Amino acid sequence: MEKISAEKLLELYVDTIDKCGTYLLSEDDMVIGYNIFEEFDTGVISFLHADVLQRLNDAGLLSDEMVYKSSILRDLVLELQQGDEWNVNAVRNSPDWRRVLELADEIKGYLAAD
């Protein structure tokens, strides 16, 4: 199997981060459900994995701070998957989800600065 280039991994990483953020709070339930529970959920598993983050860091595409924040984001989401807040209502109302959405926004800020 051909290895994905670091540039393509970065594109997939950015796409994952773009599917999450406080902007979702003004969207309807269908958009939140699709972005979070289909797109973002899959990307968190694959493109926020420690190996991918390290590879992007080694290639000079993500800073140490972005790797750290992305790791925290992944851990928070994996924890939410195990609980009873894995639903659209929780995304809108839970302080844990608010932290996830705000952290995604923070990471987007780093991406925009690069």
C-alpha positions as a printed NumPy array, in Angstrom:
array([[  0.   ,   0.   ,   0.   ],
       [  1.257,   3.46 ,  -0.884],
       [  2.077,   5.749,   2.015],
       [  0.092,   8.986,   2.201],
       [  2.288,  12.056,   1.748],
       [  2.71 ,  14.448,   4.654],
       [  1.027,  17.165,   2.582],
       [ -2.048,  14.973,   1.983],
       [ -2.124,  14.046,   5.689],
       [ -2.085,  17.752,   6.54 ],
       [ -5.002,  18.325,   4.166],
       [ -6.979,  15.527,   5.865],
       [ -6.015,  16.838,   9.31 ],
       [ -7.212,  20.361,   8.412],
       [-10.438,  18.951,   6.964],
       [-11.028,  17.104,  10.245],
       [-10.482,  20.236,  12.349],
       [-12.739,  22.246,  10.018],
       [-15.67 ,  19.914,  10.757],
       [-15.705,  21.018,  14.395],
       [-15.985,  24.386,  16.102],
       [-18.319,  26.81 ,  17.802],
       [-19.728,  27.764,  14.373],
       [-21.778,  24.549,  14.611],
       [-23.884,  26.006,  17.43 ],
       [-25.679,  28.191,  14.877],
       [-26.307,  25.25 ,  12.519],
       [-29.301,  22.923,  12.479],
       [-29.214,  19.463,  14.058],
       [-28.641,  17.724,  10.699],
       [-25.472,  19.728,  10.021],
       [-24.159,  19.177,  13.546],
       [-24.918,  15.461,  13.35 ],
       [-23.224,  15.019,   9.988],
       [-20.166,  17.142,  10.742],
       [-19.522,  15.78 ,  14.24 ],
       [-20.76 ,  12.198,  14.188],
       [-19.738,  11.255,  10.661],
       [-16.942,  13.493,   9.381],
       [-15.167,  14.728,  12.524],
       [-15.581,  11.419,  14.369],
       [-13.81 ,   9.499,  11.597],
       [-11.068,  12.1  ,  11.233],
       [-10.361,  12.158,  14.968],
       [ -9.623,   8.444,  14.92 ],
       [ -7.433,   8.594,  11.818],
       [ -5.909,  12.045,  11.442],
       [ -5.519,  13.14 ,  15.062],
       [ -3.762,   9.875,  15.928],
       [ -0.417,  10.356,  17.683],
       [  1.525,   8.763,  14.802],
       [ -0.012,  11.129,  12.247],
       [  0.542,  14.165,  14.466],
       [  4.173,  13.174,  14.989],
       [  4.698,  12.691,  11.267],
       [  3.231,  16.134,  10.542],
       [  5.408,  17.617,  13.277],
       [  8.527,  15.888,  11.919],
       [  7.726,  17.278,   8.462],
       [  7.531,  20.778,   9.939],
       [  3.812,  21.077,   9.118],
       [  2.506,  21.207,  12.707],
       [  4.117,  22.948,  15.65 ],
       [  4.677,  21.219,  18.987],
       [  1.821,  23.308,  20.415],
       [ -0.567,  22.166,  17.668],
       [  0.387,  18.538,  18.251],
       [ -0.244,  18.963,  21.965],
       [ -3.628,  20.672,  21.479],
       [ -4.659,  18.116,  18.84 ],
       [ -3.798,  15.267,  21.211],
       [ -5.94 ,  16.841,  23.928],
       [ -8.773,  17.308,  21.437],
       [ -8.588,  13.661,  20.404],
       [ -8.576,  12.469,  24.023],
       [-11.593,  14.642,  24.874],
       [-13.575,  13.295,  21.914],
       [-12.651,   9.669,  22.626],
       [-13.816,  10.192,  26.203],
       [-17.131,  11.687,  25.025],
       [-17.682,   8.696,  22.734],
       [-17.721,   6.441,  25.797],
       [-20.323,   8.443,  27.705],
       [-23.919,   9.523,  27.347],
       [-23.099,  12.871,  25.71 ],
       [-22.585,  11.46 ,  22.213],
       [-25.578,  13.295,  20.722],
       [-26.532,  16.604,  19.115],
       [-28.265,  17.952,  22.229],
       [-25.057,  17.46 ,  24.227],
       [-23.006,  19.186,  21.496],
       [-25.259,  22.215,  21.95 ],
       [-25.427,  22.19 ,  25.767],
       [-22.603,  20.26 ,  27.415],
       [-19.598,  22.073,  28.917],
       [-17.442,  19.131,  27.782],
       [-18.551,  19.612,  24.187],
       [-18.064,  23.38 ,  24.515],
       [-14.434,  22.683,  25.424],
       [-14.065,  20.465,  22.319],
       [-15.621,  23.103,  20.038],
       [-13.479,  25.897,  21.482],
       [-10.312,  23.813,  21.262],
       [-11.035,  23.107,  17.597],
       [-11.424,  26.869,  17.071],
       [ -8.122,  27.455,  18.86 ],
       [ -6.347,  24.947,  16.597],
       [ -7.893,  26.654,  13.544],
       [ -6.325,  29.869,  14.808],
       [ -2.896,  28.23 ,  14.721],
       [ -3.564,  26.923,  11.195],
       [ -4.624,  30.382,   9.999],
       [ -1.451,  31.909,  11.476],
       [  0.833,  29.553,   9.529]])
